[in-house]
XYZ file of C-alpha atoms in Angstrom:
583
model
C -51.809 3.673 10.197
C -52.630 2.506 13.872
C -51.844 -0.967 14.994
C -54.059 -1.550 18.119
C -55.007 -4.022 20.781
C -57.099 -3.870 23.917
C -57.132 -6.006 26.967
C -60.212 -5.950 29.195
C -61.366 -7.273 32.878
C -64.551 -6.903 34.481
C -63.386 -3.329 36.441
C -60.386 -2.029 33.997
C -59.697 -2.614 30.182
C -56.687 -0.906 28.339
C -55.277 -0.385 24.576
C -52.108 0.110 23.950
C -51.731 2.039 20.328
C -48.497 2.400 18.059
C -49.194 5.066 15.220
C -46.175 4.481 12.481
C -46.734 7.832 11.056
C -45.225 9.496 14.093
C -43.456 6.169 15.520
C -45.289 6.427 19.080
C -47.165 5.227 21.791
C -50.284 5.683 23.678
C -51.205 3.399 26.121
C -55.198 4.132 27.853
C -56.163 2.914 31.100
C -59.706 2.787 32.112
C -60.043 6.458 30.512
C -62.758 7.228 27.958
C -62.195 10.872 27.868
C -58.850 10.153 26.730
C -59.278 7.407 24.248
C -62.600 9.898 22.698
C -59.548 12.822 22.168
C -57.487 10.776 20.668
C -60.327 9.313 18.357
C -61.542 12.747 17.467
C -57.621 13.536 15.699
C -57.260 9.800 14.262
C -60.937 8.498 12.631
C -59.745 9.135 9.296
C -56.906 6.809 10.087
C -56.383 2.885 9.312
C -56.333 1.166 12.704
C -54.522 -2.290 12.225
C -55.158 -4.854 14.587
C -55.070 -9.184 14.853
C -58.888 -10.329 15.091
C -60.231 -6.861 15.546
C -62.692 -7.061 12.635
C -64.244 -9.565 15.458
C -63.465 -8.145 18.618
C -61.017 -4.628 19.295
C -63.154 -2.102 17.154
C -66.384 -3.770 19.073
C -64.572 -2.692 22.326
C -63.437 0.713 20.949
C -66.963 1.652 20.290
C -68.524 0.060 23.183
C -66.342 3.041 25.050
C -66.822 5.867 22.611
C -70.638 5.069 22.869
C -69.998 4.818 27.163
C -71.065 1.330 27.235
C -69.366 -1.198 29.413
C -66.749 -2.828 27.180
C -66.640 -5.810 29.673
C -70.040 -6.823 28.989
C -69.817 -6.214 24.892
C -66.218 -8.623 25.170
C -68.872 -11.286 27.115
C -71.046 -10.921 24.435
C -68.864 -11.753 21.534
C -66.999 -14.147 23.126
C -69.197 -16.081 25.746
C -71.885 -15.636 23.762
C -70.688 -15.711 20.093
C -72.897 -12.688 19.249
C -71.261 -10.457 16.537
C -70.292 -7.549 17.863
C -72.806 -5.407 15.355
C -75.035 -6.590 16.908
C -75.090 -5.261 20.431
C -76.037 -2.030 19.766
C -77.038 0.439 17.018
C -75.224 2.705 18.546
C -72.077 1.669 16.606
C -73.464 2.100 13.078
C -72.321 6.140 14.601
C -68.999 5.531 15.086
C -66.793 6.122 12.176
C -63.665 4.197 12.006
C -61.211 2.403 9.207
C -60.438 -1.282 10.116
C -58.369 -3.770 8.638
C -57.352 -7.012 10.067
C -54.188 -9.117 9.729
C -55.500 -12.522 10.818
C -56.835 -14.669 7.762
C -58.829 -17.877 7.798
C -56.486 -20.988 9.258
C -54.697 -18.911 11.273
C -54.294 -20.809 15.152
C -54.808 -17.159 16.767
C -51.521 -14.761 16.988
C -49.969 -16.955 19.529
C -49.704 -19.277 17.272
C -47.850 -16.973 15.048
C -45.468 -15.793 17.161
C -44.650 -19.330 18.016
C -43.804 -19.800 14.279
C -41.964 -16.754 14.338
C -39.511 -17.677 16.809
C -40.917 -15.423 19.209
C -40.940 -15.184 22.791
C -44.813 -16.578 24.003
C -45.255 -16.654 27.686
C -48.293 -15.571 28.751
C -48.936 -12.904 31.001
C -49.024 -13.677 34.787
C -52.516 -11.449 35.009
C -55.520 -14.039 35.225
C -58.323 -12.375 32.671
C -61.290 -14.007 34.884
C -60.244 -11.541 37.499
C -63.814 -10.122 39.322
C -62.312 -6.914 41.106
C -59.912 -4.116 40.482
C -56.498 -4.905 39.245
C -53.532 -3.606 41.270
C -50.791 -1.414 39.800
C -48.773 -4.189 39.333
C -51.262 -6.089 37.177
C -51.420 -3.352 34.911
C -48.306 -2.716 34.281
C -47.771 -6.563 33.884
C -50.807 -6.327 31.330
C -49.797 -2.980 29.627
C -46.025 -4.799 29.018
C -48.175 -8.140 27.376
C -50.902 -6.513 25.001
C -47.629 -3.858 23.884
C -46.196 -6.994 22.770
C -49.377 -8.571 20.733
C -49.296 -5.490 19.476
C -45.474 -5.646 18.210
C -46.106 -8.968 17.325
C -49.208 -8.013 15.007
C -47.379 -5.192 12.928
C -44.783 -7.983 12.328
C -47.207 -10.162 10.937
C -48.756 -7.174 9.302
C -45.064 -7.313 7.500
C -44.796 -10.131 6.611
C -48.322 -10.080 5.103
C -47.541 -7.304 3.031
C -48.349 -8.293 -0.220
C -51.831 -9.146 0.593
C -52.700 -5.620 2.517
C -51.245 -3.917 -0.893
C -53.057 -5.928 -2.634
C -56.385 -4.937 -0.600
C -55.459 -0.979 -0.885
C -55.547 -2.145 -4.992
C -58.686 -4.255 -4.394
C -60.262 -0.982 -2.326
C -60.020 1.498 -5.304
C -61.507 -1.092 -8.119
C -65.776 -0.463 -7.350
C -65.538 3.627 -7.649
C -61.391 3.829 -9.485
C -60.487 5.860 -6.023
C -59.770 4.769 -2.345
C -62.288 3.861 0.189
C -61.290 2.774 3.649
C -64.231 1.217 4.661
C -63.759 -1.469 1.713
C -60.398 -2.234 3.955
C -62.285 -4.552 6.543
C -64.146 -6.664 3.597
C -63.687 -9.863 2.779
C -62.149 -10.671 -0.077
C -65.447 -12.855 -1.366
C -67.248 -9.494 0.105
C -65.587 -7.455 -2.656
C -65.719 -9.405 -5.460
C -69.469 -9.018 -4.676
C -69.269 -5.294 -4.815
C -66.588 -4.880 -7.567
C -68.917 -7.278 -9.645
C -72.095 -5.030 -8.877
C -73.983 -7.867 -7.395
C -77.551 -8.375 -6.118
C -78.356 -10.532 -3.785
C -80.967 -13.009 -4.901
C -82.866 -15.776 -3.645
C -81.806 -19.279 -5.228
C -84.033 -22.636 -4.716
C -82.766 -24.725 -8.183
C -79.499 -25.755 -6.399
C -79.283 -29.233 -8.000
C -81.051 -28.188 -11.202
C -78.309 -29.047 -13.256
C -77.292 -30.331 -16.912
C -74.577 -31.445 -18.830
C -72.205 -29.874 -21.629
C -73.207 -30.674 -25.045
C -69.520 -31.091 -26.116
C -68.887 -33.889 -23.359
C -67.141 -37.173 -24.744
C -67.358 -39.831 -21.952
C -67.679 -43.087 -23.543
C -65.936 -45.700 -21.218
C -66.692 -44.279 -17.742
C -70.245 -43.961 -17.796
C -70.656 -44.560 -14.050
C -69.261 -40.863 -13.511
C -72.210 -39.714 -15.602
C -74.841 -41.797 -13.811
C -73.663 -40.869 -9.931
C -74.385 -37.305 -11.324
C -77.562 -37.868 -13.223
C -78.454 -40.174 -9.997
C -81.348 -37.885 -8.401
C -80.126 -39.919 -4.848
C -76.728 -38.426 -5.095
C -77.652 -34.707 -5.238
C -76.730 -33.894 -1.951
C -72.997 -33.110 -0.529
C -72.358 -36.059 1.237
C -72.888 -38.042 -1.670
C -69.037 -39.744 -3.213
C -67.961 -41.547 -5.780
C -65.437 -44.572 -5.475
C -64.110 -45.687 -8.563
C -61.199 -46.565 -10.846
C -60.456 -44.095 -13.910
C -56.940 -45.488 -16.118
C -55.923 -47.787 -13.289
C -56.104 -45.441 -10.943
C -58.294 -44.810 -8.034
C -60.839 -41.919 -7.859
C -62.989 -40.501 -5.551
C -65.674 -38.065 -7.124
C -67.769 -35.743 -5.359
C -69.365 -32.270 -5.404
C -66.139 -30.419 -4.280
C -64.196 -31.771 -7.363
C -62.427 -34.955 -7.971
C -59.221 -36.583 -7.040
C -56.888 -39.704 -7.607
C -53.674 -40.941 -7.517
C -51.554 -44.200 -7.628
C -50.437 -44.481 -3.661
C -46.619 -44.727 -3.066
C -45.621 -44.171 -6.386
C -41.936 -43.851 -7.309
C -40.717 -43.159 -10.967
C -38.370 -41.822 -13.035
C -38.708 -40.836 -16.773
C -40.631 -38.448 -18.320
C -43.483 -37.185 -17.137
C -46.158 -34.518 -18.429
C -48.094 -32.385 -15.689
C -51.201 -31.016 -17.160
C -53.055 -28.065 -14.984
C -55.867 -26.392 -17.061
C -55.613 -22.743 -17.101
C -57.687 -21.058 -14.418
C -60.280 -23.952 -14.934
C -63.215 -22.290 -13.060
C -62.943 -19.070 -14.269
C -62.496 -20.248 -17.458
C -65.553 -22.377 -17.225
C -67.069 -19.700 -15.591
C -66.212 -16.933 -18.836
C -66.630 -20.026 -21.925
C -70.060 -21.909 -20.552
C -71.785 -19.068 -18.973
C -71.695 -20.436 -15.470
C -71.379 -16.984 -13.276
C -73.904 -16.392 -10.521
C -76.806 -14.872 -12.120
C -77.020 -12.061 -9.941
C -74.021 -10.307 -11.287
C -75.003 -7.222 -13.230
C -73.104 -7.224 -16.005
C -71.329 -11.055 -17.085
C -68.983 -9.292 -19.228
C -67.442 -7.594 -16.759
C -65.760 -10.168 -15.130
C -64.500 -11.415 -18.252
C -62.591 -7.705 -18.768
C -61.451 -8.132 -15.508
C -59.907 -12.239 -16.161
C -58.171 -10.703 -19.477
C -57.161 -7.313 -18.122
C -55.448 -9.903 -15.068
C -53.991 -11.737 -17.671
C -52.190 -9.151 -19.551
C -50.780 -7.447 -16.081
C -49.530 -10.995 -15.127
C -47.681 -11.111 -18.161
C -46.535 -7.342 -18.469
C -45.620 -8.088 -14.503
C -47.676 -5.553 -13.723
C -48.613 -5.546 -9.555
C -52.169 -4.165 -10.637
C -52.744 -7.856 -11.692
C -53.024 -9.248 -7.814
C -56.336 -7.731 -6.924
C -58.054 -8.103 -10.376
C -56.913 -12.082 -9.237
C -58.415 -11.538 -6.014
C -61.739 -11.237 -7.845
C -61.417 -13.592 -10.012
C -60.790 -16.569 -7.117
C -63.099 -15.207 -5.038
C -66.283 -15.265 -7.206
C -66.725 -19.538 -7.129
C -66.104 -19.884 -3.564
C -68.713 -16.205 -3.011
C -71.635 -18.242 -4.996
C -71.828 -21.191 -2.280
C -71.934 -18.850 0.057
C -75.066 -17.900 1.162
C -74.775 -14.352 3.419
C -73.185 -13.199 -0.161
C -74.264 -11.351 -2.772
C -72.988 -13.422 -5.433
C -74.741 -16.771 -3.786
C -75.737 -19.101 -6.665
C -75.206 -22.601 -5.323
C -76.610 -24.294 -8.868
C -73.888 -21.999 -10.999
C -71.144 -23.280 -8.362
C -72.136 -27.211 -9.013
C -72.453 -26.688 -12.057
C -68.868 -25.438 -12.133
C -67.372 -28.148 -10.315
C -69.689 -30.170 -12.300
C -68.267 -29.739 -15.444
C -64.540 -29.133 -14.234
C -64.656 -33.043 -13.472
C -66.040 -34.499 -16.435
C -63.895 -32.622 -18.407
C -60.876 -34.109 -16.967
C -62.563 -37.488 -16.747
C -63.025 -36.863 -20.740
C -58.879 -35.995 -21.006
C -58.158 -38.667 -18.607
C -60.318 -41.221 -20.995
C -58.725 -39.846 -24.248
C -54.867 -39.772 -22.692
C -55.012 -43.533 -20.844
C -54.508 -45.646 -24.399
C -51.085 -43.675 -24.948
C -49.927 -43.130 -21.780
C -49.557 -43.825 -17.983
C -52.076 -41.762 -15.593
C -50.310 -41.184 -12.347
C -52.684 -38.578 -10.740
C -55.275 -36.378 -11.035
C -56.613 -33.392 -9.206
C -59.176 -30.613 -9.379
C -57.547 -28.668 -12.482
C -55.157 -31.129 -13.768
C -53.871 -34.826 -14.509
C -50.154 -36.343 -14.152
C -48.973 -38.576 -16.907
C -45.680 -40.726 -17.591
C -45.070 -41.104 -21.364
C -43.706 -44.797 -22.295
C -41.405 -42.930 -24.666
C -40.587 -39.336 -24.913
C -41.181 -39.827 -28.594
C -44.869 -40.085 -27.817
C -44.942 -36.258 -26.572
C -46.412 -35.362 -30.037
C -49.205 -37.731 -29.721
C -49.641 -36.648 -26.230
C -49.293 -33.143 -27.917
C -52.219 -33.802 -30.473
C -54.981 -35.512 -27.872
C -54.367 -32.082 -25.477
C -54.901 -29.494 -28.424
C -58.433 -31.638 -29.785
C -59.448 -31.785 -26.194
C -58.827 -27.447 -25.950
C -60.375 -27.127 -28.895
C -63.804 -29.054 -28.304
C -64.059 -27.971 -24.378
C -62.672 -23.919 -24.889
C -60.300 -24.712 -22.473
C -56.613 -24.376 -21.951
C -53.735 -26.601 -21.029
C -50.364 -25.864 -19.331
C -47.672 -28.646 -19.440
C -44.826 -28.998 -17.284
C -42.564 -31.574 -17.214
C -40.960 -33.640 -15.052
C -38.340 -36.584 -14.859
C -38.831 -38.002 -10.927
C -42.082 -38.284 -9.058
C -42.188 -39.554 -5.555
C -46.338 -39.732 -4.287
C -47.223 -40.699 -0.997
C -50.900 -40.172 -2.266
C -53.043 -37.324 -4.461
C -52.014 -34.359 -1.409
C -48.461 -35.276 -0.762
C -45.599 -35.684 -3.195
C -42.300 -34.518 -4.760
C -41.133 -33.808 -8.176
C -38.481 -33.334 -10.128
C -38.747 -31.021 -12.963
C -36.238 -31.526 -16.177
C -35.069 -28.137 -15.385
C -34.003 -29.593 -11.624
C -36.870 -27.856 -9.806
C -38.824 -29.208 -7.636
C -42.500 -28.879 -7.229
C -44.037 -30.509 -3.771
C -47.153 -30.423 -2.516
C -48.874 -31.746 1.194
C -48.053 -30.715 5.034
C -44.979 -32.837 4.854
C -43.137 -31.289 1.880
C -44.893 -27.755 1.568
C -42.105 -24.448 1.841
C -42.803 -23.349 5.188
C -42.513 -19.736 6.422
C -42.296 -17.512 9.563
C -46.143 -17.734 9.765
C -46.239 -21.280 9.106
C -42.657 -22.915 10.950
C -44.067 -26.301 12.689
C -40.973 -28.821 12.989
C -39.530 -27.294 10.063
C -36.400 -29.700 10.077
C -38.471 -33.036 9.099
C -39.629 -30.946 5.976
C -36.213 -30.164 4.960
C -34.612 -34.068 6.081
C -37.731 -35.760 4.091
C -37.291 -33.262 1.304
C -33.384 -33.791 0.698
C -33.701 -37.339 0.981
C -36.883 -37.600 -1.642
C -34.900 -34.833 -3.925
C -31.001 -35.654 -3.227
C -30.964 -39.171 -1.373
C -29.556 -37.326 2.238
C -29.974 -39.657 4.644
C -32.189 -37.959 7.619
C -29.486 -38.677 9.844
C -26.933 -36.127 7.827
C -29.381 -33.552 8.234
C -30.756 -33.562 11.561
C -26.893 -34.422 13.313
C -25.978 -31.526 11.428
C -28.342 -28.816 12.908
C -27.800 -26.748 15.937
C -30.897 -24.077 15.110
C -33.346 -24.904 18.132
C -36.006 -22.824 15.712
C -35.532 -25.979 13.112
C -36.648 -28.642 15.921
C -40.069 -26.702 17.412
C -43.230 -27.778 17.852
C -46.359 -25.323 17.895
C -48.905 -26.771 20.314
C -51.958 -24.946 21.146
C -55.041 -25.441 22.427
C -58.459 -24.925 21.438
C -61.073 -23.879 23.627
C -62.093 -27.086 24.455
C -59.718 -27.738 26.974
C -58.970 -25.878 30.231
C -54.696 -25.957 30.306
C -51.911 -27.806 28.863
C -50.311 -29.925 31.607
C -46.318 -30.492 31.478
C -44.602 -33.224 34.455
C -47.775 -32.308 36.214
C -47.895 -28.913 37.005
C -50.620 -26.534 34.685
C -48.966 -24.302 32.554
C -50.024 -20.529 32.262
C -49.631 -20.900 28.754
C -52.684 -21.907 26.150
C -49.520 -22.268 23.386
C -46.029 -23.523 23.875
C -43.386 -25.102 21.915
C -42.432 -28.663 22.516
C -38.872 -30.092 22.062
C -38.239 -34.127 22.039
C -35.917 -34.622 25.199
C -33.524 -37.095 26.045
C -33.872 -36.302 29.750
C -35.805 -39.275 31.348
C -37.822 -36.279 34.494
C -38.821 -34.803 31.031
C -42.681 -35.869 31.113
C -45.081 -35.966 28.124
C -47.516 -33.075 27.171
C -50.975 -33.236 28.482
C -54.222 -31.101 27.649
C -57.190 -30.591 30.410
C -60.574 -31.028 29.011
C -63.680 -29.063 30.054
C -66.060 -31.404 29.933
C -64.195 -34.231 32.200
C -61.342 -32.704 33.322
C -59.279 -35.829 31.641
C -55.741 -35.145 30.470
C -55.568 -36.077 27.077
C -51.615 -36.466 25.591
C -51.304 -33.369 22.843
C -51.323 -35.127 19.625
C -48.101 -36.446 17.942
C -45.874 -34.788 20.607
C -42.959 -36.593 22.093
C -43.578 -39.034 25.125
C -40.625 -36.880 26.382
C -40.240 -33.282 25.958
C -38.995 -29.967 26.981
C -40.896 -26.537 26.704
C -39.233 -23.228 25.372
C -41.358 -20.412 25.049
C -38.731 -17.715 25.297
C -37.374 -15.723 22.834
C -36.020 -18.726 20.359
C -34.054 -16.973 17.469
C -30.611 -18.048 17.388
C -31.014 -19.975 19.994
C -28.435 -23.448 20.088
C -29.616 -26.910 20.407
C -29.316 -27.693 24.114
C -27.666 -31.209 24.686
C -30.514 -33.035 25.839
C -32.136 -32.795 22.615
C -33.592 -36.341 21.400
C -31.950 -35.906 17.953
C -33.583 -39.734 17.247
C -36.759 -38.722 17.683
C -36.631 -36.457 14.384
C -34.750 -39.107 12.735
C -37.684 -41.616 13.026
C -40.362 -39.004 12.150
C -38.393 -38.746 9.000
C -38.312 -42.422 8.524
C -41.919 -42.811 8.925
C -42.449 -40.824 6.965
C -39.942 -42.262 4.101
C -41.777 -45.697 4.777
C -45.488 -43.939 4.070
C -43.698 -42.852 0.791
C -43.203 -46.461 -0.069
C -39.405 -46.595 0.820
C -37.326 -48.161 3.375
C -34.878 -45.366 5.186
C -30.999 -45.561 4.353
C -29.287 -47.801 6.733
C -32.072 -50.070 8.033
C -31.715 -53.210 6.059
C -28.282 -52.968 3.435
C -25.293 -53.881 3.182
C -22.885 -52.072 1.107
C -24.113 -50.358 -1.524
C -27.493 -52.153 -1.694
C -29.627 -49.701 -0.647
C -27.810 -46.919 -2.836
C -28.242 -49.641 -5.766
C -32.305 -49.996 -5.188
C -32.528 -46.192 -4.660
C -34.578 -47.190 -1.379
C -37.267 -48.430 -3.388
C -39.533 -51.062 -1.101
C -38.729 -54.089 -2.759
């Protein structure tokens, strides 16, 4: 395995190359010869690399093939052309690819922001027109050896889904093939599945399941039979059991908005809902070989998940990759009618359980796969019980309960639970687990979190932290603006973290744009802030942190919850007594 990454400038370009197999280091300036020798004894190799499906292997074989890899890096990125498409020459070059960086991810600066790492840019301007000096290149070697560094630990900590890719590699011919490594995941569920591409003009041709019992929200069926609404702008506002709904053609959603309750409450997700609809109503794309193989696959994944067999993770990859494939129209598997169709009926069959639960119980929310409901009395679980198994058994689908006894909901994408067990299940940006890829101001998660869950005041748990990591801010930059502007000098960085600051010469953070050269204030930072881009594991919270500032995030966010923060408007024990409900 090679973990790679090259830097280039219009007269020099380097890579610097770790091979983990022998634990060392080759580092190749501005010498084809070289980089073709070392080529020759590693093509049968895995060369690992951040974005290099997109742009490093395009500048390895730009040299191999002794074209200028200056003018192949303008191409793809001045010029957005793919780099397979420069020249024909490539198709020549053989060479194993697989790439760390998934969709969402704010580039690998962004990452090693998260990851506590140090991000300082080198000093080495890439828009350089002439020859760089010794100096610049040994500045430049010491930066891209880090990216490099930095990608295998990302590659770490993104383990499980390489493994699961090596799995997913072996499934079209039961042996391992390399070149499957740099596919998409939607890419191989197209070849594991044996499809053919087709072409596909009935996209709205649609109809609806016989065994469909809407009788009081008719106005779902009409938007849908509504020849006017076939197209993907086209919503839905409505209420369904007191609750407002928005349906569309990407699924449905609805939820009571700052909802606070205790008792008992039923969480019902159907059970893989689209590729069960997919399997029961015959809604696969149609230009999959063989339908029944995907069902083996679904039950094959379903006995390894329960036998905890790791063989189950890419048979799942398949089986979540096949909807999303069929909308999408480079792919194989494109079938744009079978995907609306899916989504289709995955919404009036909840509006159907929604219709048949709201008589006997409360509907708090609803979502793609699943509905939220409080029972008046836990004695009614057997009725609840009863509707659920009638609805299975007419729609061939299955339901999962879980259950719950405290339910905080800012809205349908951001809430807190409280199983009966004591877990917790949250959803939404301000509650989600974060990790070392995804670590932006992880502290307000963890004060709004214990407060919802434990009633901590914000206060407690932000006085009590002296991890700098907790308090950071990841701002980057897209390519829409020119620099990030800090007490008015540019910065050399594109990414940096931003700390609230008590000092008063601490300015705001700015960001340059192209077009007018305006600085715009970075979104939601502090009016006053420091910047720390060093190395920021274990580092100590400096005194001039604005500790405040953190405590009314939290707050604000509290109040969007439909509470009022500890301490702002009690005395005694009133606020303990109400529970911080907004009275």
């Amino acid at each position: 395995m090679i973990f790679y990454d090259y830097e280039v400038f219009k007269e020099d370009w380097l890579v610097v190359i770790k091979d983990t197999a022998t634990q060392s280091e080759a580092v190749i300036v501005n010498d084809s010869d070289k980089l073709k020798k070392f080529n020759e004894v590693h093509e049968d190799d895995l060369w690992v690399g951040y974005n290099n499906n997109h742009y490093d292997q395009w500048i390895h074989k730009s040299i191999l093939c002794d074209l200028d890899p200056y003018e192949t890096s303008k191409a793809i990125i001045e010029q957005n052309i793919p780099g397979w498409k420069i020249s024909n020459l490539f198709r020549r070059i053989k060479m194993f690819n697989y790439d760390v960086m998934i969709r969402g991810d704010g580039g690998l600066k962004s990452l090693e922001g998260f990851m506590g790492s140090n991000i300082k840019e080198s000093d080495v301007d890439f828009n350089i027109q002439r020859k760089l000096t010794q100096t610049e290149i040994d500045e430049t070697i010491k930066y891209c050896r880090h990216d490099v560094e930095e990608t295998m630990e990302v590659f770490l900590h993104r383990k499980s889904d390489f493994e699961a890719q090596m799995a997913l590699a072996k499934l079209p011919h039961d042996h391992l093939e390399l070149k499957y490594l740099s596919k998409t995941k939607a890419q191989m569920a197209a070849i594991v599945l044996e499809a053919k591409k087709q072409s596909r003009t009935d996209e709205f041709d649609l109809q609806f399941p016989d065994n469909l019992e809407i009788n009081k929200y008719t106005e779902v069926l009409e938007f849908y039979r509504n020849p006017d609404n076939r197209n993907y702008s086209q919503k839905l506002t409505t209420m369904v059991a007191g609750v407002p709904h928005v349906y569309g053609w990407g699924g449905v959603h609805g939820a009571k908005e700052k909802y606070i309750g205790d008792g008992y409450f039923i969480n019902m997700d159907v059970t893989s809902l689209y590729p069960s609809l997919m399997i029961q109503y015959g809604l696969l794309s149609r230009s999959i070989k063989d339908p029944k193989k995907f069902k083996e696959i679904y039950d094959t994944r379903v006995k390894y998940k329960h036998e905890g067999n790791p063989l189950q993770a890419p048979l799942k990859i398949v089986i979540n990759s096949t909807y999303g494939a069929m909308k999408d129209v480079s792919n194989p598997l494109y079938d744009p009618r079978q995907a609306n169709l899916v989504c289709l009926y995955g919404q009036l069959f909840l509006t159907d359980l929604m219709e048949k639960l709201e008589p006997v119980c409360e509907i708090i929310q609803s979502n793609t796969d699943g509905v939220l409901v409080k029972l008046r009395n836990e004695d009614d679980f057997d009725l609840i019980d009863d509707i659920a198994w009638d609805w299975e058994q007419r729609t061939h689908l299955s339901l999962e309960f879980s259950e719950f006894k405290r339910v905080y909901q800012k809205d349908v994408n951001n809430y807190v639970m409280v199983g009966t067990d004591g877990h917790v299940k949250t959803k939404g940006a301000w509650l989600k687990k974060l990790n070392p890829l995804d670590n932006d101001l992880p502290i307000i998660n963890e004060a709004l979190k214990r407060f919802l869950v434990d009633k901590v005041p914000p206060q407690q748990t932000i006085n009590d932290c002296d991890d700098l990591e907790q308090f950071q801010q990841v701002c980057k930059i897209s390519s829409k603006y020119k620099t990030l502007v800090h007490n008015g000098e540019v910065l050399n960085e594109r990414c940096v973290r931003a700390y609230a600051s008590l000092d008063a010469d601490d300015g705001g953070l700015f960001k340059q744009k192209y077009s007018t050269n305006r600085l715009e204030k970075f979104a939601n930072s502090p009016k006053n802030c420091f910047i720390y881009n060093g190395q920021v594991k274990g580092a100590k919270t400096p005194r001039k942190l604005d500790r405040q500032y953190y405590i009314d995030m939290v707050n604000d966010r509290i109040r969007a919850f439909g509470m009022i923060p500890p301490g702002e408007w009690y005395q005694g024990d009133l606020w303990e007594h109400t529970g911080g409900l907004m009275m």
